[in-house]
Coordinates of C-alpha atoms and ligand atoms in Angstrom, one line a residue:
M1 CA -18.3 11.2 -8.2
R2 CA -16.7 9.4 -11.1
S3 CA -18.8 6.8 -12.9
V4 CA -18.2 3.2 -12.5
T5 CA -18.2 1.0 -15.6
P6 CA -20.0 -2.3 -15.0
S7 CA -18.0 -4.6 -12.8
P8 CA -18.4 -8.1 -11.8
F9 CA -20.7 -8.0 -8.8
R10 CA -19.7 -10.8 -6.5
P11 CA -22.5 -11.6 -4.1
A12 CA -22.2 -14.1 -1.2
K13 CA -22.8 -17.7 -2.1
S14 CA -25.9 -18.1 -0.1
V15 CA -27.8 -15.6 -2.4
D16 CA -29.7 -16.6 -5.4
Q17 CA -27.3 -15.8 -8.2
T18 CA -29.9 -15.6 -10.9
I19 CA -31.9 -12.9 -9.2
L20 CA -28.7 -10.9 -8.8
K21 CA -27.7 -11.4 -12.4
E22 CA -31.1 -10.3 -13.7
N23 CA -31.1 -7.2 -11.6
R24 CA -27.5 -6.3 -12.0
K25 CA -28.0 -2.9 -13.6
L26 CA -30.5 -2.0 -10.8
V27 CA -28.3 -3.4 -8.1
E28 CA -25.4 -1.4 -9.3
S29 CA -27.3 1.9 -9.5
I30 CA -28.9 1.4 -6.1
E31 CA -25.6 0.5 -4.7
R32 CA -23.8 3.4 -6.1
R33 CA -26.2 5.9 -4.7
A34 CA -26.5 4.1 -1.4
F35 CA -22.8 3.5 -0.5
L36 CA -22.2 7.2 0.2
R37 CA -25.0 7.2 2.8
G38 CA -23.9 3.8 4.1
T39 CA -27.6 2.8 4.1
L40 CA -30.1 0.9 1.9
S41 CA -33.9 1.0 2.1
L42 CA -35.9 -2.1 2.9
G43 CA -37.2 -2.2 -0.6
A44 CA -33.7 -2.1 -2.1
L45 CA -32.6 -4.8 0.2
T46 CA -35.4 -7.0 -0.8
M47 CA -34.5 -6.4 -4.4
L48 CA -30.8 -7.2 -3.7
T49 CA -31.2 -10.3 -1.7
G50 CA -34.2 -11.5 -3.6
C51 CA -35.5 -12.9 -0.3
D52 CA -37.1 -12.0 2.9
V53 CA -35.1 -9.2 4.5
T54 CA -35.9 -10.6 7.9
N55 CA -33.5 -13.4 6.8
K56 CA -30.7 -11.5 8.6
D57 CA -27.9 -13.8 7.6
A58 CA -28.5 -13.5 3.8
T59 CA -29.0 -9.8 4.0
Q60 CA -25.9 -9.3 6.1
S61 CA -23.8 -11.4 3.7
V62 CA -25.1 -9.4 0.7
L63 CA -24.2 -6.1 2.5
R64 CA -20.8 -7.4 3.4
A65 CA -20.2 -8.5 -0.2
M66 CA -21.3 -5.1 -1.4
S67 CA -19.2 -3.2 1.0
A68 CA -16.1 -5.3 0.0
W69 CA -16.9 -4.6 -3.6
N70 CA -17.2 -0.9 -2.9
D71 CA -13.8 -0.9 -1.2
R72 CA -12.1 -2.6 -4.2
V73 CA -13.7 -0.3 -6.7
Q74 CA -13.0 2.8 -4.7
A75 CA -9.4 1.8 -4.0
F76 CA -9.0 1.1 -7.7
L77 CA -10.4 4.5 -8.7
F78 CA -8.5 6.5 -6.1
S79 CA -5.9 8.6 -7.5
P80 CA -3.0 9.3 -5.1
T81 CA -2.2 12.5 -6.9
R82 CA -5.7 14.0 -7.5
L83 CA -6.3 16.8 -5.1
A84 CA -9.6 17.6 -3.4
R85 CA -10.8 21.1 -4.3
E86 CA -9.6 24.0 -2.2
Y87 CA -11.6 27.1 -1.4
P88 CA -11.0 30.8 -0.5
A89 CA -10.6 31.9 3.1
S90 CA -13.9 33.8 2.9
K91 CA -15.8 30.5 2.6
V92 CA -14.3 28.9 5.8
M93 CA -17.0 28.2 8.5
R94 CA -16.1 29.5 12.0
P95 CA -16.6 27.8 14.3
P96 CA -16.9 24.4 12.5
R97 CA -19.8 22.0 12.9
F98 CA -19.4 19.6 15.8
N99 CA -20.0 15.9 15.4
A100 CA -19.2 12.8 17.5
F101 CA -21.0 9.6 18.5
Y102 CA -22.0 11.4 21.8
G103 CA -22.9 15.0 22.9
R104 CA -20.6 17.9 23.0
E105 CA -20.8 18.3 26.7
M106 CA -19.1 14.9 27.0
V107 CA -15.9 15.9 25.1
K108 CA -12.8 15.1 27.1
D109 CA -10.2 17.6 28.2
V110 CA -6.6 16.8 27.4
D111 CA -3.6 17.9 29.3
P112 CA -1.2 18.9 26.6
A113 CA 1.9 18.4 28.9
A114 CA 0.8 14.8 29.7
W115 CA -0.6 13.9 26.3
K116 CA 1.5 11.5 24.1
L117 CA 1.0 9.9 20.7
E118 CA 1.8 6.2 21.0
L119 CA 3.2 4.4 18.0
A120 CA 2.7 0.7 17.1
G121 CA 3.1 -1.8 14.4
M122 CA 5.4 -1.5 11.3
I123 CA 7.3 1.6 12.4
G124 CA 11.0 1.8 12.8
D125 CA 11.1 4.3 15.8
K126 CA 8.2 3.6 18.1
R127 CA 9.1 6.1 20.7
P128 CA 6.0 8.1 21.7
W129 CA 5.7 11.8 20.6
A130 CA 5.1 14.7 22.9
L131 CA 2.9 17.5 21.5
R132 CA 5.7 20.1 21.3
D133 CA 7.7 17.8 19.0
I134 CA 4.7 17.4 16.7
H135 CA 4.3 21.2 16.7
A136 CA 7.9 21.5 15.6
L137 CA 7.3 19.6 12.4
P138 CA 6.6 21.6 9.1
E139 CA 3.0 22.3 8.7
V140 CA 0.7 23.0 5.7
T141 CA -2.8 24.6 5.5
Q142 CA -5.7 23.4 3.5
R143 CA -9.2 24.8 2.9
T144 CA -11.3 21.9 1.9
R145 CA -14.9 20.5 2.3
H146 CA -15.7 18.3 5.2
V147 CA -18.6 15.9 4.3
C148 CA -20.4 13.9 7.0
V149 CA -22.2 10.7 6.1
E150 CA -25.3 12.2 7.8
G151 CA -25.8 14.5 4.9
W152 CA -24.2 17.9 5.9
D153 CA -20.9 19.5 5.0
Y154 CA -18.9 22.6 5.5
I155 CA -15.7 24.2 4.3
G156 CA -12.9 24.3 6.9
E157 CA -9.3 25.4 7.2
W158 CA -7.0 22.8 8.8
T159 CA -3.2 23.1 9.5
G160 CA -0.9 20.3 10.4
V161 CA 2.0 18.1 9.4
P162 CA 1.4 16.0 6.3
L163 CA 0.9 12.4 7.5
K164 CA 3.3 11.3 4.8
L165 CA 6.1 13.4 6.3
F166 CA 5.2 12.1 9.8
L167 CA 5.3 8.5 8.6
E168 CA 8.7 9.1 6.9
R169 CA 10.0 10.7 10.1
V170 CA 9.1 7.7 12.3
G171 CA 10.4 5.1 9.8
A172 CA 7.0 3.6 9.0
D173 CA 6.9 0.8 6.4
M174 CA 5.1 2.5 3.5
T175 CA 4.3 -0.8 1.9
A176 CA 2.0 -1.7 4.7
K177 CA -1.7 -1.7 3.9
Y178 CA -3.3 0.3 6.7
V179 CA -2.7 3.1 9.1
G180 CA -5.0 2.8 12.2
F181 CA -5.8 5.4 14.9
K182 CA -7.1 5.3 18.4
C183 CA -8.8 8.2 20.2
I184 CA -9.2 9.4 23.8
D185 CA -12.9 8.8 23.6
G186 CA -12.7 5.2 22.5
Y187 CA -13.3 6.1 18.8
S188 CA -11.0 4.5 16.3
G189 CA -10.5 4.5 12.6
S190 CA -8.3 3.3 9.8
I191 CA -7.3 4.2 6.3
D192 CA -5.5 2.7 3.3
M193 CA -1.8 3.5 2.9
A194 CA -2.4 5.3 -0.5
S195 CA -4.8 7.7 1.3
A196 CA -2.4 8.1 4.2
L197 CA 0.3 9.3 1.8
H198 CA -2.1 11.6 -0.1
P199 CA -0.7 15.2 -0.1
Q200 CA -3.8 16.6 1.6
T201 CA -3.9 14.0 4.5
Q202 CA -2.5 15.6 7.6
L203 CA -2.2 15.3 11.4
T204 CA -4.0 18.5 12.2
T205 CA -3.1 20.9 15.1
K206 CA -5.0 24.0 14.1
Y207 CA -8.4 25.1 12.7
G208 CA -8.8 28.6 11.1
G209 CA -5.3 29.5 12.2
D210 CA -6.0 28.8 16.0
V211 CA -5.0 25.8 18.1
L212 CA -7.7 23.1 17.7
H213 CA -10.5 23.4 20.2
K214 CA -11.0 20.1 22.0
D215 CA -14.4 19.6 20.4
F216 CA -12.6 19.5 17.0
G217 CA -9.8 17.3 17.9
F218 CA -7.3 18.9 20.3
P219 CA -4.5 18.1 20.6
I220 CA -4.3 16.3 17.2
R221 CA -6.8 14.9 14.7
L222 CA -6.5 13.3 11.3
R223 CA -7.8 15.3 8.3
V224 CA -8.4 13.3 5.1
A225 CA -9.8 15.6 2.4
T226 CA -10.6 12.7 0.1
K227 CA -12.8 10.8 2.5
L228 CA -16.1 11.2 4.5
G229 CA -15.8 12.9 7.9
F230 CA -16.0 9.8 10.0
K231 CA -12.6 8.7 8.4
S232 CA -10.9 11.6 10.4
P233 CA -10.5 10.6 14.0
K234 CA -10.2 13.5 16.5
Q235 CA -8.2 13.6 19.8
I236 CA -5.8 10.8 18.6
V237 CA -3.7 9.0 21.2
A238 CA -2.3 6.1 19.2
M239 CA -1.3 5.3 15.6
E240 CA -0.5 2.0 14.1
V241 CA 0.9 0.9 10.8
T242 CA -0.3 -2.7 9.9
N243 CA -1.2 -5.3 7.4
S244 CA -4.1 -6.6 9.4
Y245 CA -7.3 -4.8 8.8
P246 CA -7.9 -2.6 11.9
G247 CA -11.5 -1.6 11.3
G248 CA -12.9 1.3 13.3
Y249 CA -15.8 2.6 15.3
W250 CA -18.2 3.2 12.4
E251 CA -16.5 0.8 10.1
N252 CA -17.3 -2.0 12.6
R253 CA -21.0 -0.7 12.5
R254 CA -21.2 -1.4 8.7
Y255 CA -20.2 2.0 7.3
N256 CA -18.3 1.4 4.0
W257 CA -14.6 1.3 4.9
F258 CA -13.1 3.2 2.0
S259 CA -15.7 6.0 2.0
G260 CA -14.0 8.2 -0.6
I261 CA -15.6 11.4 -1.7
Ligands
MTE1 N1 -12.6 10.9 18.4 C1 -13.6 11.0 17.5 N2 -13.3 11.4 16.2 C2 -14.4 11.6 15.4 C3 -15.7 11.3 15.7 C4 -15.9 10.8 17.1 O1 -17.1 10.6 17.5 N3 -14.9 10.7 17.9 N4 -16.7 11.4 14.8 C5 -16.3 11.6 13.4 C6 -17.4 12.1 12.5 S1 -18.7 11.2 12.1 C7 -17.3 13.4 11.9 S2 -18.4 14.0 10.8 C8 -16.1 14.3 12.3 C9 -16.6 15.6 12.7 O2 -15.6 16.5 12.9 P1 -15.8 18.0 13.4 O3 -16.6 17.9 14.7 O4 -14.5 18.6 13.4 O5 -16.7 18.6 12.3 O6 -15.3 13.7 13.3 C10 -15.0 12.3 13.2 N5 -14.1 12.0 14.1
MO2 MO1 -19.6 12.1 10.3

């Protein structure tokens, strides 16, 4: 991770400014280490808020301010051209490691003939896409590291159409702020446009050279090599280009929105 030079930390108004000012160094170091995990200890929270952590409103507003600060810093540091490291084929894990907000036995089957990708928002041609039309688009392969916020990771091989190419193809407004996704299991997620246009961000159809297994996103999933795993929705059914912040399943549960790695 690149280091962050001291930046103005802007806490919520309800918080004692003096305490935050005095502890700025500490606050920033705790905050840097904690944002990747999306969690803070009770002790750290007490330090940050300078008050009883059972005061839920003050704690929440500090966390919200920190998360917003994280998003701004990360968006600022993000380089649209810097590539995530790629690995040799021998390092690829087969099968990959499953994760979802529910058990594997609950993963839904998808009928590829009936499945459609719905398009919404700032897109010129909003006609839904059939799977065979997505398969006909040019694909690229990447071998990169998938990092889950829970603290595990693996190297995988994903093949699919670069999201940038797909966005161009449907006439998306590339000046929009967000691209949002909805999934068959009720999961959702959203990314900033710069990350959507990154060369390693793809709509994935294959893992390790084979058609995606449903557990890993069949028929299509997003793969964002520059972000934590929860930013790559699986089994996508709808995509939206928008200027209104779409949030997402974990994003709405307080995970840091940008979550760059
Ligand atoms: N539809 C859907 N996509 C999802 C999730 C989910 O619960 N549902 N979990 C996310 C999380 S937290 C991770 S780490 C990755 C796991 O991807 P994998 O099973 O291919 O390793 O999927 C992400 N995409
Ligand atoms: Mo994850």
